[in-house]
Amino acid sequence: METPAWPGPRLPPPPWLLLLGLLGAALLPDACGRSHWLRYFTTGVTRPGPGLSEFTTVGYVDDVQFVRFDGNGGRGRMEPRTPWIRDNEGSEYWDWETQKMRTWAQSFRVNLQSALVYYNQSKEGSHSFQLMYGCQLREDNTTGKGYWQYGYDGRDYLALDKVTRSWTAADAGALNSKRKLEADRTIAEREKAYLDGQCIDALRRYLRFGGPSLIRTDPPEVEVTRHPGPDGEDVSLRCRALGFYPADIKFRWEREGEDVSQETEFVDTRPSGEGNFQKWASVNVPRGEEQKYVCVVEHEGLAQPLAVKWVPDASPPIAAIVGAVVVILLVTAAVVGFVIWKRKKSGLKRRQLHPSRL
């Protein structure tokens, strides 16, 4: 299996990248109040027929996507996804990243063909090969965790053990790739060196570029809503957190102080479309016991955990309002009708007492 590494064996790192890496530690802002991550997710997909049908790479600094590459039949280019990377990197950077991704697409094509052989699969159907890697910068500006791992058809395949410089195979099929990689010890050394060195340098540089947009903290807006269940006996309480950043957030439901999170349905954290995130968690409760439940939310933007209950709507139901309006209109119409009838009757009597002159 060919290993898509960065920098690749045929593409040495450009001098400007090494220079910026050396400057990174000195120019990194002091406002690193939390650890930061640089992560990349690369996926190759094949469908019946020759070649690689899809090849994409997305890069994230913390929870912000900042670059993306779409293969486009070998004509794709690495493109910016944030103003701060677009405005701070020149054409040499984008040419380098584009050439790297095109080289990786060729490796992924080979990897997919090899995996079909390892798992004794035909070329019919759709298959995918993934690479996920990243590095962490701790709060004290030191190197944290790093990972380099492969997946096949959405399952774990192979992972680098940075400590032993060895590879961990997820199943028998991946053992073939493990043996190939460990036959050349420089491969594991190269990936580890990238994670501990160039990846961290790039992360520091991107944090400088992104500035406040990356180190900001937006607290969530939390609300609890009530939804009737299908059987009429239970109801669902849904706790929603909106507009928060970073994406890391914790939910739990409590019933009279007791944690009932095991009965909770969680939805994955999702982008809100404005650079922030949203998430919700729901729990089924007996009708009439809604006030015994409280949703507790923890987030970096909150000084302390936020506890929120469902608040019944104090306003009367719409049906009651409509009924009251109808009654008022009917009463008003009856009064007006009675007044008009009385006036007509009084006028008739006056005409009888004072007939017109002939």
PDB file of N, CA and C in Angstrom, residues 165-238:
ATOM      1  N   ARG A 165       6.260   3.485  17.055  1.00  0.00           N
ATOM      2  CA  ARG A 165       6.488   3.648  15.612  1.00  0.00           C
ATOM      3  C   ARG A 165       6.049   2.402  14.855  1.00  0.00           C
ATOM      4  N   SER A 166       4.948   1.828  15.279  1.00  0.00           N
ATOM      5  CA  SER A 166       4.393   0.647  14.616  1.00  0.00           C
ATOM      6  C   SER A 166       2.970   0.942  14.175  1.00  0.00           C
ATOM      7  N   TRP A 167       2.343  -0.016  13.490  1.00  0.00           N
ATOM      8  CA  TRP A 167       0.996   0.167  12.961  1.00  0.00           C
ATOM      9  C   TRP A 167       0.063  -0.880  13.554  1.00  0.00           C
ATOM     10  N   THR A 168      -1.131  -0.459  13.914  1.00  0.00           N
ATOM     11  CA  THR A 168      -2.136  -1.342  14.500  1.00  0.00           C
ATOM     12  C   THR A 168      -3.195  -1.652  13.454  1.00  0.00           C
ATOM     13  N   ALA A 169      -3.350  -2.929  13.129  1.00  0.00           N
ATOM     14  CA  ALA A 169      -4.322  -3.367  12.127  1.00  0.00           C
ATOM     15  C   ALA A 169      -5.645  -3.683  12.801  1.00  0.00           C
ATOM     16  N   ALA A 170      -6.741  -3.248  12.188  1.00  0.00           N
ATOM     17  CA  ALA A 170      -8.059  -3.467  12.776  1.00  0.00           C
ATOM     18  C   ALA A 170      -8.592  -4.865  12.513  1.00  0.00           C
ATOM     19  N   ASP A 171      -8.149  -5.526  11.441  1.00  0.00           N
ATOM     20  CA  ASP A 171      -8.648  -6.857  11.116  1.00  0.00           C
ATOM     21  C   ASP A 171      -7.616  -7.569  10.243  1.00  0.00           C
ATOM     22  N   ALA A 172      -7.966  -8.784   9.810  1.00  0.00           N
ATOM     23  CA  ALA A 172      -7.030  -9.609   9.041  1.00  0.00           C
ATOM     24  C   ALA A 172      -6.680  -8.974   7.702  1.00  0.00           C
ATOM     25  N   GLY A 173      -7.639  -8.316   7.083  1.00  0.00           N
ATOM     26  CA  GLY A 173      -7.367  -7.685   5.797  1.00  0.00           C
ATOM     27  C   GLY A 173      -6.322  -6.599   5.916  1.00  0.00           C
ATOM     28  N   ALA A 174      -6.356  -5.845   7.009  1.00  0.00           N
ATOM     29  CA  ALA A 174      -5.407  -4.743   7.200  1.00  0.00           C
ATOM     30  C   ALA A 174      -4.015  -5.226   7.565  1.00  0.00           C
ATOM     31  N   LEU A 175      -3.861  -6.502   7.946  1.00  0.00           N
ATOM     32  CA  LEU A 175      -2.543  -7.027   8.280  1.00  0.00           C
ATOM     33  C   LEU A 175      -1.598  -6.957   7.091  1.00  0.00           C
ATOM     34  N   ASN A 176      -2.145  -7.081   5.877  1.00  0.00           N
ATOM     35  CA  ASN A 176      -1.309  -6.989   4.679  1.00  0.00           C
ATOM     36  C   ASN A 176      -0.655  -5.611   4.579  1.00  0.00           C
ATOM     37  N   SER A 177      -1.444  -4.558   4.847  1.00  0.00           N
ATOM     38  CA  SER A 177      -0.897  -3.208   4.813  1.00  0.00           C
ATOM     39  C   SER A 177       0.068  -2.973   5.966  1.00  0.00           C
ATOM     40  N   LYS A 178      -0.235  -3.535   7.127  1.00  0.00           N
ATOM     41  CA  LYS A 178       0.660  -3.397   8.286  1.00  0.00           C
ATOM     42  C   LYS A 178       2.041  -3.949   7.957  1.00  0.00           C
ATOM     43  N   ARG A 179       2.089  -5.129   7.350  1.00  0.00           N
ATOM     44  CA  ARG A 179       3.384  -5.721   7.012  1.00  0.00           C
ATOM     45  C   ARG A 179       4.143  -4.872   6.005  1.00  0.00           C
ATOM     46  N   LYS A 180       3.433  -4.295   5.029  1.00  0.00           N
ATOM     47  CA  LYS A 180       4.095  -3.462   4.032  1.00  0.00           C
ATOM     48  C   LYS A 180       4.687  -2.208   4.666  1.00  0.00           C
ATOM     49  N   LEU A 181       3.921  -1.558   5.524  1.00  0.00           N
ATOM     50  CA  LEU A 181       4.396  -0.315   6.134  1.00  0.00           C
ATOM     51  C   LEU A 181       5.552  -0.568   7.094  1.00  0.00           C
ATOM     52  N   GLU A 182       5.473  -1.642   7.860  1.00  0.00           N
ATOM     53  CA  GLU A 182       6.519  -1.900   8.839  1.00  0.00           C
ATOM     54  C   GLU A 182       7.780  -2.459   8.206  1.00  0.00           C
ATOM     55  N   ALA A 183       7.695  -2.842   6.931  1.00  0.00           N
ATOM     56  CA  ALA A 183       8.908  -3.258   6.220  1.00  0.00           C
ATOM     57  C   ALA A 183       9.827  -2.068   5.969  1.00  0.00           C
ATOM     58  N   ASP A 184       9.265  -0.859   5.990  1.00  0.00           N
ATOM     59  CA  ASP A 184      10.045   0.371   5.823  1.00  0.00           C
ATOM     60  C   ASP A 184       9.804   1.249   7.047  1.00  0.00           C
ATOM     61  N   ARG A 185      10.698   1.192   8.014  1.00  0.00           N
ATOM     62  CA  ARG A 185      10.509   1.894   9.270  1.00  0.00           C
ATOM     63  C   ARG A 185      10.490   3.413   9.100  1.00  0.00           C
ATOM     64  N   THR A 186      11.021   3.893   7.986  1.00  0.00           N
ATOM     65  CA  THR A 186      11.056   5.343   7.793  1.00  0.00           C
ATOM     66  C   THR A 186       9.657   5.924   7.589  1.00  0.00           C
ATOM     67  N   ILE A 187       8.699   5.092   7.178  1.00  0.00           N
ATOM     68  CA  ILE A 187       7.344   5.608   6.951  1.00  0.00           C
ATOM     69  C   ILE A 187       6.731   6.084   8.266  1.00  0.00           C
ATOM     70  N   ALA A 188       6.796   5.239   9.298  1.00  0.00           N
ATOM     71  CA  ALA A 188       6.246   5.628  10.601  1.00  0.00           C
ATOM     72  C   ALA A 188       7.012   6.811  11.172  1.00  0.00           C
ATOM     73  N   GLU A 189       8.339   6.814  10.990  1.00  0.00           N
ATOM     74  CA  GLU A 189       9.139   7.935  11.475  1.00  0.00           C
ATOM     75  C   GLU A 189       8.721   9.235  10.792  1.00  0.00           C
ATOM     76  N   ARG A 190       8.451   9.154   9.504  1.00  0.00           N
ATOM     77  CA  ARG A 190       8.085  10.347   8.746  1.00  0.00           C
ATOM     78  C   ARG A 190       6.745  10.908   9.200  1.00  0.00           C
ATOM     79  N   GLU A 191       5.747  10.025   9.392  1.00  0.00           N
ATOM     80  CA  GLU A 191       4.431  10.497   9.821  1.00  0.00           C
ATOM     81  C   GLU A 191       4.503  11.109  11.223  1.00  0.00           C
ATOM     82  N   LYS A 192       5.264  10.456  12.112  1.00  0.00           N
ATOM     83  CA  LYS A 192       5.406  10.981  13.472  1.00  0.00           C
ATOM     84  C   LYS A 192       6.114  12.334  13.457  1.00  0.00           C
ATOM     85  N   ALA A 193       7.151  12.457  12.640  1.00  0.00           N
ATOM     86  CA  ALA A 193       7.877  13.722  12.567  1.00  0.00           C
ATOM     87  C   ALA A 193       6.985  14.837  12.054  1.00  0.00           C
ATOM     88  N   TYR A 194       6.121  14.509  11.108  1.00  0.00           N
ATOM     89  CA  TYR A 194       5.195  15.530  10.613  1.00  0.00           C
ATOM     90  C   TYR A 194       4.229  15.962  11.711  1.00  0.00           C
ATOM     91  N   LEU A 195       3.641  15.000  12.431  1.00  0.00           N
ATOM     92  CA  LEU A 195       2.658  15.331  13.457  1.00  0.00           C
ATOM     93  C   LEU A 195       3.273  16.162  14.578  1.00  0.00           C
ATOM     94  N   ASP A 196       4.519  15.836  14.949  1.00  0.00           N
ATOM     95  CA  ASP A 196       5.162  16.544  16.061  1.00  0.00           C
ATOM     96  C   ASP A 196       5.846  17.837  15.632  1.00  0.00           C
ATOM     97  N   GLY A 197       6.061  18.011  14.329  1.00  0.00           N
ATOM     98  CA  GLY A 197       6.806  19.168  13.869  1.00  0.00           C
ATOM     99  C   GLY A 197       6.030  20.067  12.940  1.00  0.00           C
ATOM    100  N   GLN A 198       5.998  19.727  11.659  1.00  0.00           N
ATOM    101  CA  GLN A 198       5.393  20.609  10.662  1.00  0.00           C
ATOM    102  C   GLN A 198       3.910  20.841  10.905  1.00  0.00           C
ATOM    103  N   CYS A 199       3.207  19.828  11.404  1.00  0.00           N
ATOM    104  CA  CYS A 199       1.781  20.004  11.685  1.00  0.00           C
ATOM    105  C   CYS A 199       1.577  21.050  12.778  1.00  0.00           C
ATOM    106  N   ILE A 200       2.367  20.977  13.840  1.00  0.00           N
ATOM    107  CA  ILE A 200       2.268  21.955  14.933  1.00  0.00           C
ATOM    108  C   ILE A 200       2.658  23.348  14.448  1.00  0.00           C
ATOM    109  N   ASP A 201       3.715  23.425  13.630  1.00  0.00           N
ATOM    110  CA  ASP A 201       4.127  24.724  13.099  1.00  0.00           C
ATOM    111  C   ASP A 201       3.019  25.347  12.255  1.00  0.00           C
ATOM    112  N   ALA A 202       2.383  24.531  11.420  1.00  0.00           N
ATOM    113  CA  ALA A 202       1.288  25.034  10.592  1.00  0.00           C
ATOM    114  C   ALA A 202       0.116  25.478  11.456  1.00  0.00           C
ATOM    115  N   LEU A 203      -0.174  24.723  12.517  1.00  0.00           N
ATOM    116  CA  LEU A 203      -1.271  25.089  13.414  1.00  0.00           C
ATOM    117  C   LEU A 203      -1.005  26.434  14.066  1.00  0.00           C
ATOM    118  N   ARG A 204       0.199  26.652  14.532  1.00  0.00           N
ATOM    119  CA  ARG A 204       0.531  27.945  15.137  1.00  0.00           C
ATOM    120  C   ARG A 204       0.348  29.080  14.118  1.00  0.00           C
ATOM    121  N   ARG A 205       0.771  28.819  12.898  1.00  0.00           N
ATOM    122  CA  ARG A 205       0.647  29.856  11.865  1.00  0.00           C
ATOM    123  C   ARG A 205      -0.814  30.162  11.574  1.00  0.00           C
ATOM    124  N   TYR A 206      -1.640  29.125  11.471  1.00  0.00           N
ATOM    125  CA  TYR A 206      -3.060  29.336  11.178  1.00  0.00           C
ATOM    126  C   TYR A 206      -3.763  30.043  12.326  1.00  0.00           C
ATOM    127  N   LEU A 207      -3.339  29.765  13.558  1.00  0.00           N
ATOM    128  CA  LEU A 207      -3.934  30.460  14.701  1.00  0.00           C
ATOM    129  C   LEU A 207      -3.615  31.949  14.652  1.00  0.00           C
ATOM    130  N   ARG A 208      -2.419  32.296  14.188  1.00  0.00           N
ATOM    131  CA  ARG A 208      -2.100  33.713  14.012  1.00  0.00           C
ATOM    132  C   ARG A 208      -2.987  34.331  12.951  1.00  0.00           C
ATOM    133  N   PHE A 209      -3.141  33.614  11.840  1.00  0.00           N
ATOM    134  CA  PHE A 209      -3.969  34.135  10.751  1.00  0.00           C
ATOM    135  C   PHE A 209      -5.409  34.328  11.209  1.00  0.00           C
ATOM    136  N   GLY A 210      -5.971  33.301  11.863  1.00  0.00           N
ATOM    137  CA  GLY A 210      -7.379  33.334  12.243  1.00  0.00           C
ATOM    138  C   GLY A 210      -7.678  34.296  13.367  1.00  0.00           C
ATOM    139  N   GLY A 211      -6.719  34.449  14.292  1.00  0.00           N
ATOM    140  CA  GLY A 211      -6.879  35.408  15.375  1.00  0.00           C
ATOM    141  C   GLY A 211      -8.157  35.222  16.175  1.00  0.00           C
ATOM    142  N   PRO A 212      -8.879  36.316  16.426  1.00  0.00           N
ATOM    143  CA  PRO A 212     -10.072  36.264  17.273  1.00  0.00           C
ATOM    144  C   PRO A 212     -11.147  35.302  16.777  1.00  0.00           C
ATOM    145  N   SER A 213     -11.225  35.069  15.455  1.00  0.00           N
ATOM    146  CA  SER A 213     -12.271  34.188  14.935  1.00  0.00           C
ATOM    147  C   SER A 213     -12.082  32.749  15.392  1.00  0.00           C
ATOM    148  N   LEU A 214     -10.858  32.372  15.783  1.00  0.00           N
ATOM    149  CA  LEU A 214     -10.574  31.010  16.229  1.00  0.00           C
ATOM    150  C   LEU A 214     -10.535  30.882  17.742  1.00  0.00           C
ATOM    151  N   ILE A 215     -10.159  31.945  18.436  1.00  0.00           N
ATOM    152  CA  ILE A 215     -10.029  31.845  19.890  1.00  0.00           C
ATOM    153  C   ILE A 215     -11.237  32.429  20.617  1.00  0.00           C
ATOM    154  N   ARG A 216     -12.284  32.771  19.867  1.00  0.00           N
ATOM    155  CA  ARG A 216     -13.480  33.345  20.479  1.00  0.00           C
ATOM    156  C   ARG A 216     -14.241  32.260  21.241  1.00  0.00           C
ATOM    157  N   THR A 217     -15.133  32.689  22.103  1.00  0.00           N
ATOM    158  CA  THR A 217     -16.008  31.795  22.847  1.00  0.00           C
ATOM    159  C   THR A 217     -17.418  32.369  22.832  1.00  0.00           C
ATOM    160  N   ASP A 218     -18.339  31.676  22.193  1.00  0.00           N
ATOM    161  CA  ASP A 218     -19.740  32.111  22.123  1.00  0.00           C
ATOM    162  C   ASP A 218     -20.593  31.160  22.960  1.00  0.00           C
ATOM    163  N   PRO A 219     -21.203  31.648  24.040  1.00  0.00           N
ATOM    164  CA  PRO A 219     -22.018  30.759  24.884  1.00  0.00           C
ATOM    165  C   PRO A 219     -23.298  30.343  24.176  1.00  0.00           C
ATOM    166  N   PRO A 220     -23.862  29.215  24.547  1.00  0.00           N
ATOM    167  CA  PRO A 220     -25.100  28.748  23.902  1.00  0.00           C
ATOM    168  C   PRO A 220     -26.336  29.452  24.446  1.00  0.00           C
ATOM    169  N   GLU A 221     -27.330  29.582  23.602  1.00  0.00           N
ATOM    170  CA  GLU A 221     -28.677  29.948  24.034  1.00  0.00           C
ATOM    171  C   GLU A 221     -29.470  28.653  24.173  1.00  0.00           C
ATOM    172  N   VAL A 222     -30.007  28.406  25.360  1.00  0.00           N
ATOM    173  CA  VAL A 222     -30.623  27.115  25.667  1.00  0.00           C
ATOM    174  C   VAL A 222     -32.115  27.307  25.913  1.00  0.00           C
ATOM    175  N   GLU A 223     -32.909  26.425  25.329  1.00  0.00           N
ATOM    176  CA  GLU A 223     -34.354  26.428  25.549  1.00  0.00           C
ATOM    177  C   GLU A 223     -34.854  24.993  25.640  1.00  0.00           C
ATOM    178  N   VAL A 224     -35.925  24.797  26.387  1.00  0.00           N
ATOM    179  CA  VAL A 224     -36.563  23.487  26.515  1.00  0.00           C
ATOM    180  C   VAL A 224     -37.983  23.594  25.991  1.00  0.00           C
ATOM    181  N   THR A 225     -38.326  22.724  25.058  1.00  0.00           N
ATOM    182  CA  THR A 225     -39.668  22.713  24.480  1.00  0.00           C
ATOM    183  C   THR A 225     -40.345  21.370  24.774  1.00  0.00           C
ATOM    184  N   ARG A 226     -41.672  21.393  24.736  1.00  0.00           N
ATOM    185  CA  ARG A 226     -42.478  20.209  25.073  1.00  0.00           C
ATOM    186  C   ARG A 226     -43.216  19.740  23.831  1.00  0.00           C
ATOM    187  N   HIS A 227     -43.202  18.415  23.604  1.00  0.00           N
ATOM    188  CA  HIS A 227     -43.836  17.850  22.417  1.00  0.00           C
ATOM    189  C   HIS A 227     -44.676  16.633  22.826  1.00  0.00           C
ATOM    190  N   PRO A 228     -45.992  16.631  22.536  1.00  0.00           N
ATOM    191  CA  PRO A 228     -46.849  15.499  22.907  1.00  0.00           C
ATOM    192  C   PRO A 228     -46.381  14.206  22.248  1.00  0.00           C
ATOM    193  N   GLY A 229     -46.475  13.102  23.004  1.00  0.00           N
ATOM    194  CA  GLY A 229     -46.123  11.799  22.469  1.00  0.00           C
ATOM    195  C   GLY A 229     -47.263  11.184  21.689  1.00  0.00           C
ATOM    196  N   PRO A 230     -46.989  10.128  20.909  1.00  0.00           N
ATOM    197  CA  PRO A 230     -48.034   9.518  20.075  1.00  0.00           C
ATOM    198  C   PRO A 230     -49.107   8.791  20.873  1.00  0.00           C
ATOM    199  N   ASP A 231     -48.755   8.300  22.096  1.00  0.00           N
ATOM    200  CA  ASP A 231     -49.728   7.536  22.879  1.00  0.00           C
ATOM    201  C   ASP A 231     -50.593   8.413  23.773  1.00  0.00           C
ATOM    202  N   GLY A 232     -50.248   9.685  23.886  1.00  0.00           N
ATOM    203  CA  GLY A 232     -51.043  10.587  24.709  1.00  0.00           C
ATOM    204  C   GLY A 232     -50.713  10.531  26.183  1.00  0.00           C
ATOM    205  N   GLU A 233     -49.898   9.549  26.611  1.00  0.00           N
ATOM    206  CA  GLU A 233     -49.559   9.428  28.024  1.00  0.00           C
ATOM    207  C   GLU A 233     -48.221  10.095  28.336  1.00  0.00           C
ATOM    208  N   ASP A 234     -47.237   9.911  27.464  1.00  0.00           N
ATOM    209  CA  ASP A 234     -45.930  10.524  27.663  1.00  0.00           C
ATOM    210  C   ASP A 234     -45.767  11.742  26.773  1.00  0.00           C
ATOM    211  N   VAL A 235     -44.837  12.593  27.168  1.00  0.00           N
ATOM    212  CA  VAL A 235     -44.472  13.744  26.349  1.00  0.00           C
ATOM    213  C   VAL A 235     -42.950  13.746  26.206  1.00  0.00           C
ATOM    214  N   SER A 236     -42.461  14.462  25.229  1.00  0.00           N
ATOM    215  CA  SER A 236     -41.029  14.576  24.997  1.00  0.00           C
ATOM    216  C   SER A 236     -40.577  15.994  25.335  1.00  0.00           C
ATOM    217  N   LEU A 237     -39.542  16.088  26.149  1.00  0.00           N
ATOM    218  CA  LEU A 237     -38.913  17.373  26.446  1.00  0.00           C
ATOM    219  C   LEU A 237     -37.623  17.460  25.634  1.00  0.00           C
ATOM    220  N   ARG A 238     -37.502  18.492  24.848  1.00  0.00           N
ATOM    221  CA  ARG A 238     -36.327  18.653  23.983  1.00  0.00           C
ATOM    222  C   ARG A 238     -35.527  19.866  24.442  1.00  0.00           C
TER     223      ARG A 238
END
